mmCIF file of C-alpha atoms in Angstrom:
data_model
loop_
_atom_site.group_PDB
_atom_site.id
_atom_site.type_symbol
_atom_site.label_atom_id
_atom_site.label_comp_id
_atom_site.label_asym_id
_atom_site.label_seq_id
_atom_site.Cartn_x
_atom_site.Cartn_y
_atom_site.Cartn_z
ATOM 1 C CA UNK X 21 0.000 0.000 0.000
ATOM 2 C CA UNK X 22 1.066 3.599 -0.599
ATOM 3 C CA UNK X 23 3.175 5.465 1.937
ATOM 4 C CA UNK X 24 3.167 9.163 2.687
ATOM 5 C CA UNK X 25 3.143 11.622 0.995
ATOM 6 C CA UNK X 26 1.749 9.624 -1.979
ATOM 7 C CA UNK X 27 -1.073 8.293 0.217
ATOM 8 C CA UNK X 28 -2.274 11.777 1.148
ATOM 9 C CA UNK X 29 -2.097 12.943 -2.451
ATOM 10 C CA UNK X 30 -4.130 9.946 -3.595
ATOM 11 C CA UNK X 31 -6.820 10.474 -0.936
ATOM 12 C CA UNK X 32 -6.985 14.150 -1.918
ATOM 13 C CA UNK X 33 -7.387 13.127 -5.568
ATOM 14 C CA UNK X 34 -10.144 10.613 -4.751
ATOM 15 C CA UNK X 35 -11.981 13.145 -2.576
ATOM 16 C CA UNK X 36 -11.911 15.746 -5.338
ATOM 17 C CA UNK X 37 -13.106 13.191 -7.921
ATOM 18 C CA UNK X 38 -16.014 12.483 -5.576
ATOM 19 C CA UNK X 39 -16.719 16.218 -5.390
ATOM 20 C CA UNK X 40 -16.456 16.397 -1.598
ATOM 21 C CA UNK X 41 -14.956 19.077 0.607
ATOM 22 C CA UNK X 42 -12.911 18.047 3.622
ATOM 23 C CA UNK X 43 -15.856 18.979 5.857
ATOM 24 C CA UNK X 44 -18.258 16.831 3.818
ATOM 25 C CA UNK X 45 -15.871 13.892 3.976
ATOM 26 C CA UNK X 46 -15.531 14.322 7.744
ATOM 27 C CA UNK X 47 -19.302 14.203 8.123
ATOM 28 C CA UNK X 48 -19.387 10.822 6.398
ATOM 29 C CA UNK X 49 -16.510 9.082 8.161
ATOM 30 C CA UNK X 50 -16.501 10.680 11.649
ATOM 31 C CA UNK X 51 -12.868 11.750 11.502
ATOM 32 C CA UNK X 52 -11.779 15.233 12.545
ATOM 33 C CA UNK X 53 -11.028 17.840 9.897
ATOM 34 C CA UNK X 54 -7.548 18.240 11.344
ATOM 35 C CA UNK X 55 -6.862 14.518 10.852
ATOM 36 C CA UNK X 56 -7.989 14.661 7.219
ATOM 37 C CA UNK X 57 -5.867 17.756 6.658
ATOM 38 C CA UNK X 58 -2.779 16.083 8.138
ATOM 39 C CA UNK X 59 -3.325 12.902 6.120
ATOM 40 C CA UNK X 60 -3.783 14.750 2.820
ATOM 41 C CA UNK X 61 -0.752 16.924 3.587
ATOM 42 C CA UNK X 62 1.331 13.803 4.187
ATOM 43 C CA UNK X 63 2.119 14.784 7.779
ATOM 44 C CA UNK X 64 0.893 11.540 9.369
ATOM 45 C CA UNK X 65 0.492 7.896 8.393
ATOM 46 C CA UNK X 66 -3.023 6.813 9.426
ATOM 47 C CA UNK X 67 -3.926 3.371 10.722
ATOM 48 C CA UNK X 68 -5.395 0.852 8.262
ATOM 49 C CA UNK X 69 -8.788 1.159 9.970
ATOM 50 C CA UNK X 70 -8.783 4.924 9.385
ATOM 51 C CA UNK X 71 -7.793 4.469 5.739
ATOM 52 C CA UNK X 72 -10.586 1.930 5.212
ATOM 53 C CA UNK X 73 -13.106 4.304 6.818
ATOM 54 C CA UNK X 74 -12.080 7.162 4.532
ATOM 55 C CA UNK X 75 -12.105 4.958 1.435
ATOM 56 C CA UNK X 76 -15.543 3.582 2.327
ATOM 57 C CA UNK X 77 -16.892 7.149 2.446
ATOM 58 C CA UNK X 78 -15.351 7.697 -0.991
ATOM 59 C CA UNK X 79 -16.838 4.432 -2.381
ATOM 60 C CA UNK X 80 -13.365 3.016 -2.826
ATOM 61 C CA UNK X 81 -11.309 0.171 -1.372
ATOM 62 C CA UNK X 82 -7.685 -0.616 -0.551
ATOM 63 C CA UNK X 83 -7.054 -1.799 -4.115
ATOM 64 C CA UNK X 84 -7.237 1.846 -5.180
ATOM 65 C CA UNK X 85 -4.146 2.541 -3.065
ATOM 66 C CA UNK X 86 -1.982 -0.216 -4.509
ATOM 67 C CA UNK X 87 1.102 1.099 -6.243
ATOM 68 C CA UNK X 88 1.735 -0.223 -9.737
ATOM 69 C CA UNK X 89 5.201 -1.091 -10.947
ATOM 70 C CA UNK X 90 6.445 0.853 -13.972
ATOM 71 C CA UNK X 91 5.690 -2.209 -16.114
ATOM 72 C CA UNK X 92 2.143 -2.565 -14.731
ATOM 73 C CA UNK X 93 1.461 1.127 -15.268
ATOM 74 C CA UNK X 94 2.610 0.937 -18.888
ATOM 75 C CA UNK X 95 0.516 -2.170 -19.560
ATOM 76 C CA UNK X 96 -2.578 -0.520 -18.077
ATOM 77 C CA UNK X 97 -1.958 2.582 -20.145
ATOM 78 C CA UNK X 98 -1.426 0.595 -23.338
ATOM 79 C CA UNK X 99 -4.532 -1.553 -22.858
ATOM 80 C CA UNK X 100 -6.691 1.195 -21.314
ATOM 81 C CA UNK X 101 -7.394 -1.024 -18.291
ATOM 82 C CA UNK X 102 -8.196 1.946 -16.100
ATOM 83 C CA UNK X 103 -11.151 4.300 -16.452
ATOM 84 C CA UNK X 104 -10.071 7.811 -17.331
ATOM 85 C CA UNK X 105 -12.421 9.756 -15.073
ATOM 86 C CA UNK X 106 -11.457 13.034 -16.734
ATOM 87 C CA UNK X 107 -13.183 11.940 -19.939
ATOM 88 C CA UNK X 108 -16.874 12.152 -20.762
ATOM 89 C CA UNK X 109 -19.068 9.139 -19.936
ATOM 90 C CA UNK X 110 -19.422 8.485 -23.675
ATOM 91 C CA UNK X 111 -15.759 7.423 -23.600
ATOM 92 C CA UNK X 112 -16.658 4.654 -21.132
ATOM 93 C CA UNK X 113 -19.569 3.524 -23.310
ATOM 94 C CA UNK X 114 -17.221 3.347 -26.290
ATOM 95 C CA UNK X 115 -14.798 1.102 -24.403
ATOM 96 C CA UNK X 116 -17.578 -1.245 -23.259
ATOM 97 C CA UNK X 117 -19.011 -1.408 -26.785
ATOM 98 C CA UNK X 118 -15.550 -2.382 -28.021
ATOM 99 C CA UNK X 119 -15.679 -5.169 -25.417
ATOM 100 C CA UNK X 120 -18.811 -6.881 -26.703
ATOM 101 C CA UNK X 121 -17.849 -6.436 -30.360
ATOM 102 C CA UNK X 122 -14.461 -7.989 -29.569
ATOM 103 C CA UNK X 123 -16.348 -10.832 -27.879
ATOM 104 C CA UNK X 124 -18.212 -11.606 -31.100
ATOM 105 C CA UNK X 125 -14.998 -11.458 -33.145
ATOM 106 C CA UNK X 126 -13.291 -13.679 -30.568
ATOM 107 C CA UNK X 127 -16.047 -16.299 -30.944
ATOM 108 C CA UNK X 128 -15.748 -16.235 -34.742
ATOM 109 C CA UNK X 129 -11.976 -16.705 -34.575
ATOM 110 C CA UNK X 130 -12.400 -19.527 -32.045
ATOM 111 C CA UNK X 131 -14.811 -21.359 -34.364
ATOM 112 C CA UNK X 132 -12.320 -21.029 -37.237
ATOM 113 C CA UNK X 133 -9.570 -22.341 -34.947
ATOM 114 C CA UNK X 134 -11.630 -25.426 -34.106
ATOM 115 C CA UNK X 135 -12.368 -26.002 -37.797
ATOM 116 C CA UNK X 136 -8.719 -25.567 -38.811
ATOM 117 C CA UNK X 137 -7.518 -27.882 -36.039
ATOM 118 C CA UNK X 138 -9.968 -30.578 -37.166
ATOM 119 C CA UNK X 139 -8.880 -30.044 -40.789
ATOM 120 C CA UNK X 140 -5.236 -30.528 -39.774
ATOM 121 C CA UNK X 141 -6.061 -33.758 -37.938
ATOM 122 C CA UNK X 142 -7.698 -35.193 -41.060
ATOM 123 C CA UNK X 143 -5.540 -33.692 -43.832
ATOM 124 C CA UNK X 144 -2.245 -33.141 -41.951
ATOM 125 C CA UNK X 145 -2.199 -29.564 -43.208
ATOM 126 C CA UNK X 146 -3.928 -26.400 -42.049
ATOM 127 C CA UNK X 147 -6.730 -25.098 -44.267
ATOM 128 C CA UNK X 148 -5.183 -21.610 -44.465
ATOM 129 C CA UNK X 149 -1.604 -22.830 -44.105
ATOM 130 C CA UNK X 150 0.779 -22.404 -41.172
ATOM 131 C CA UNK X 151 0.792 -18.616 -41.465
ATOM 132 C CA UNK X 152 -2.996 -18.476 -41.520
ATOM 133 C CA UNK X 153 -3.239 -20.662 -38.416
ATOM 134 C CA UNK X 154 -0.707 -18.492 -36.599
ATOM 135 C CA UNK X 155 -2.638 -15.371 -37.579
ATOM 136 C CA UNK X 156 -5.823 -16.912 -36.172
ATOM 137 C CA UNK X 157 -4.049 -17.497 -32.860
ATOM 138 C CA UNK X 158 -2.769 -13.915 -32.862
ATOM 139 C CA UNK X 159 -6.244 -12.529 -33.590
ATOM 140 C CA UNK X 160 -7.646 -14.763 -30.835
ATOM 141 C CA UNK X 161 -5.285 -13.147 -28.317
ATOM 142 C CA UNK X 162 -6.023 -9.575 -29.402
ATOM 143 C CA UNK X 163 -9.810 -9.914 -29.550
ATOM 144 C CA UNK X 164 -9.995 -11.817 -26.269
ATOM 145 C CA UNK X 165 -7.912 -9.190 -24.478
ATOM 146 C CA UNK X 166 -10.269 -6.429 -25.574
ATOM 147 C CA UNK X 167 -13.265 -8.582 -24.665
ATOM 148 C CA UNK X 168 -11.980 -9.310 -21.146
ATOM 149 C CA UNK X 169 -10.910 -5.689 -20.788
ATOM 150 C CA UNK X 170 -14.613 -4.819 -20.627
ATOM 151 C CA UNK X 171 -14.904 -6.981 -17.504
ATOM 152 C CA UNK X 172 -11.935 -5.212 -15.945
ATOM 153 C CA UNK X 173 -13.774 -1.922 -16.530
ATOM 154 C CA UNK X 174 -16.988 -3.431 -15.114
ATOM 155 C CA UNK X 175 -14.965 -4.582 -12.113
ATOM 156 C CA UNK X 176 -13.800 -0.993 -11.628
ATOM 157 C CA UNK X 177 -17.337 0.358 -11.944
ATOM 158 C CA UNK X 178 -18.915 -2.141 -9.541
ATOM 159 C CA UNK X 179 -15.958 -2.218 -7.121
ATOM 160 C CA UNK X 180 -15.408 -5.915 -7.838
ATOM 161 C CA UNK X 181 -11.672 -6.488 -7.454
ATOM 162 C CA UNK X 182 -12.049 -10.241 -7.871
ATOM 163 C CA UNK X 183 -13.644 -9.766 -11.307
ATOM 164 C CA UNK X 184 -10.698 -7.658 -12.445
ATOM 165 C CA UNK X 185 -8.267 -10.311 -11.203
ATOM 166 C CA UNK X 186 -10.280 -13.128 -12.801
ATOM 167 C CA UNK X 187 -10.332 -11.331 -16.168
ATOM 168 C CA UNK X 188 -6.551 -10.946 -16.010
ATOM 169 C CA UNK X 189 -6.194 -14.660 -15.219
ATOM 170 C CA UNK X 190 -8.358 -15.481 -18.248
ATOM 171 C CA UNK X 191 -6.273 -13.180 -20.466
ATOM 172 C CA UNK X 192 -3.066 -14.837 -19.265
ATOM 173 C CA UNK X 193 -4.380 -18.336 -20.007
ATOM 174 C CA UNK X 194 -5.583 -17.288 -23.470
ATOM 175 C CA UNK X 195 -2.171 -15.796 -24.269
ATOM 176 C CA UNK X 196 -0.311 -18.912 -23.069
ATOM 177 C CA UNK X 197 -2.565 -21.328 -24.987
ATOM 178 C CA UNK X 198 -2.319 -19.395 -28.251
ATOM 179 C CA UNK X 199 1.384 -18.596 -27.983
ATOM 180 C CA UNK X 200 2.092 -22.309 -27.721
ATOM 181 C CA UNK X 201 0.220 -22.904 -31.000
ATOM 182 C CA UNK X 202 2.039 -20.001 -32.662
ATOM 183 C CA UNK X 203 5.476 -21.267 -31.603
ATOM 184 C CA UNK X 204 4.801 -25.006 -31.953
ATOM 185 C CA UNK X 205 2.286 -25.053 -34.797
ATOM 186 C CA UNK X 206 2.972 -28.714 -35.700
ATOM 187 C CA UNK X 207 3.352 -30.110 -32.181
ATOM 188 C CA UNK X 208 7.096 -30.621 -32.570
ATOM 189 C CA UNK X 209 7.994 -29.794 -28.977
ATOM 190 C CA UNK X 210 4.712 -30.517 -27.182
ATOM 191 C CA UNK X 211 2.567 -33.435 -28.278
ATOM 192 C CA UNK X 212 -1.118 -32.879 -29.019
ATOM 193 C CA UNK X 213 -2.047 -34.934 -25.945
ATOM 194 C CA UNK X 214 0.227 -32.931 -23.647
ATOM 195 C CA UNK X 215 -1.046 -29.665 -25.124
ATOM 196 C CA UNK X 216 -4.639 -30.799 -24.633
ATOM 197 C CA UNK X 217 -4.023 -31.679 -20.976
ATOM 198 C CA UNK X 218 -2.147 -28.447 -20.218
ATOM 199 C CA UNK X 219 -4.680 -26.148 -21.862
ATOM 200 C CA UNK X 220 -7.648 -28.074 -20.455
ATOM 201 C CA UNK X 221 -6.391 -27.612 -16.889
ATOM 202 C CA UNK X 222 -5.442 -23.961 -17.481
ATOM 203 C CA UNK X 223 -8.830 -23.125 -18.964
ATOM 204 C CA UNK X 224 -10.497 -25.090 -16.194
ATOM 205 C CA UNK X 225 -8.866 -22.868 -13.585
ATOM 206 C CA UNK X 226 -9.689 -19.724 -15.586
ATOM 207 C CA UNK X 227 -13.349 -20.730 -15.954
ATOM 208 C CA UNK X 228 -13.642 -21.546 -12.241
ATOM 209 C CA UNK X 229 -12.110 -18.248 -11.128
ATOM 210 C CA UNK X 230 -14.063 -16.168 -13.630
ATOM 211 C CA UNK X 231 -17.287 -18.011 -12.808
ATOM 212 C CA UNK X 232 -16.859 -17.365 -9.096
ATOM 213 C CA UNK X 233 -16.168 -13.674 -9.800
ATOM 214 C CA UNK X 234 -19.325 -13.350 -11.906
ATOM 215 C CA UNK X 235 -21.392 -15.167 -9.272
ATOM 216 C CA UNK X 236 -20.162 -12.774 -6.571
ATOM 217 C CA UNK X 237 -20.636 -9.675 -8.745
ATOM 218 C CA UNK X 238 -23.194 -7.381 -7.175
ATOM 219 C CA UNK X 239 -25.226 -5.094 -9.377
ATOM 220 C CA UNK X 240 -26.028 -7.175 -12.451
ATOM 221 C CA UNK X 241 -28.454 -9.586 -10.795
ATOM 222 C CA UNK X 242 -29.437 -13.054 -11.959
ATOM 223 C CA UNK X 243 -27.679 -12.724 -15.340
ATOM 224 C CA UNK X 244 -24.192 -12.549 -13.857
ATOM 225 C CA UNK X 245 -24.974 -15.117 -11.158
ATOM 226 C CA UNK X 246 -26.435 -17.625 -13.630
ATOM 227 C CA UNK X 247 -23.541 -17.099 -16.023
ATOM 228 C CA UNK X 248 -21.131 -17.530 -13.120
ATOM 229 C CA UNK X 249 -22.645 -20.896 -12.214
ATOM 230 C CA UNK X 250 -22.385 -21.954 -15.861
ATOM 231 C CA UNK X 251 -18.708 -20.984 -15.931
ATOM 232 C CA UNK X 252 -18.016 -22.933 -12.752
ATOM 233 C CA UNK X 253 -19.627 -26.053 -14.248
ATOM 234 C CA UNK X 254 -17.577 -25.657 -17.441
ATOM 235 C CA UNK X 255 -14.468 -25.130 -15.319
ATOM 236 C CA UNK X 256 -15.072 -28.464 -13.612
ATOM 237 C CA UNK X 257 -15.588 -30.093 -17.029
ATOM 238 C CA UNK X 258 -12.279 -28.699 -18.339
ATOM 239 C CA UNK X 259 -10.408 -29.779 -15.206
ATOM 240 C CA UNK X 260 -11.562 -33.377 -15.651
ATOM 241 C CA UNK X 261 -9.903 -33.269 -19.110
ATOM 242 C CA UNK X 262 -12.191 -36.055 -20.333
ATOM 243 C CA UNK X 263 -15.227 -33.755 -20.340
ATOM 244 C CA UNK X 264 -13.281 -30.939 -22.023
ATOM 245 C CA UNK X 265 -14.693 -32.079 -25.354
ATOM 246 C CA UNK X 266 -18.149 -31.186 -24.009
ATOM 247 C CA UNK X 267 -16.998 -27.924 -22.429
ATOM 248 C CA UNK X 268 -15.290 -26.688 -25.591
ATOM 249 C CA UNK X 269 -18.426 -25.971 -27.689
ATOM 250 C CA UNK X 270 -20.346 -24.850 -24.600
ATOM 251 C CA UNK X 271 -17.667 -22.223 -23.959
ATOM 252 C CA UNK X 272 -18.946 -20.441 -27.084
ATOM 253 C CA UNK X 273 -22.373 -20.214 -25.470
ATOM 254 C CA UNK X 274 -20.740 -18.902 -22.284
ATOM 255 C CA UNK X 275 -19.158 -16.084 -24.268
ATOM 256 C CA UNK X 276 -22.585 -15.142 -25.632
ATOM 257 C CA UNK X 277 -23.641 -14.575 -22.025
ATOM 258 C CA UNK X 278 -20.486 -12.499 -21.515
ATOM 259 C CA UNK X 279 -21.711 -10.200 -24.261
ATOM 260 C CA UNK X 280 -25.153 -9.983 -22.648
ATOM 261 C CA UNK X 281 -23.532 -9.011 -19.336
ATOM 262 C CA UNK X 282 -21.566 -6.204 -20.999
ATOM 263 C CA UNK X 283 -24.706 -4.934 -22.748
ATOM 264 C CA UNK X 284 -26.630 -5.031 -19.466
ATOM 265 C CA UNK X 285 -23.850 -3.072 -17.755
ATOM 266 C CA UNK X 286 -24.036 -0.448 -20.516
ATOM 267 C CA UNK X 287 -27.816 -0.207 -20.094
ATOM 268 C CA UNK X 288 -27.534 0.183 -16.319
ATOM 269 C CA UNK X 289 -24.908 2.910 -16.606
ATOM 270 C CA UNK X 290 -27.056 4.775 -19.139
ATOM 271 C CA UNK X 291 -29.984 4.706 -16.706
ATOM 272 C CA UNK X 292 -27.810 5.997 -13.873
ATOM 273 C CA UNK X 293 -26.351 8.891 -15.843
ATOM 274 C CA UNK X 294 -29.435 9.686 -17.878
#
């Protein structure tokens, strides 16, 4: 967690974003004005309980005070993982719309990947050639990142840290699975069986974590909870490896529900701001 004076500067920034004066903040968290002044000025390091009380009044949590490494900050900036609160709300809508469109493109690419893999198993050559198969894997990574990025933004909006973490886990697994196919397109280094076992377990973990995060997400009702349960079931299927063949096509259906969740989040935000 941040130390002083960065902590005080961050609390000052969050208070101003919330549109509160020091007196208004004091009224909500029962801390003296002098204490708030000293904290924001960096003159004292408050106890964790005091920090939590202040953050609660600002509708924030301790995750907002975590310091990013230079690498993490650059990644977040490159992928627009954080909400730029200085921009108009239409900017947020644009990013969420990109998320569901990327979800559709991700599904299309995934279907082509399944087809091309089956074609290779029967013809011993990829339908679009090695380069085409590698491009599919690259597109799969890019589209999936932008799709999951919408859930990171939703996690920010609904104060759901676990959803943000789960989306990052899913992104990591997708990158690993597709990078292996890009590097070892003909299974020279990793056999098809070994690759199937590795990716099945990895996706199983990702589905379980993401499903739990959706189930615990507050604010989107039965849609997110039902989808979360579905993801957990698919996660169990993937982890058994044997049932992965059933989970694979059903994962396309799961992504359809992802898109519905993003659209519902957009609709809810529109109602709140409009």
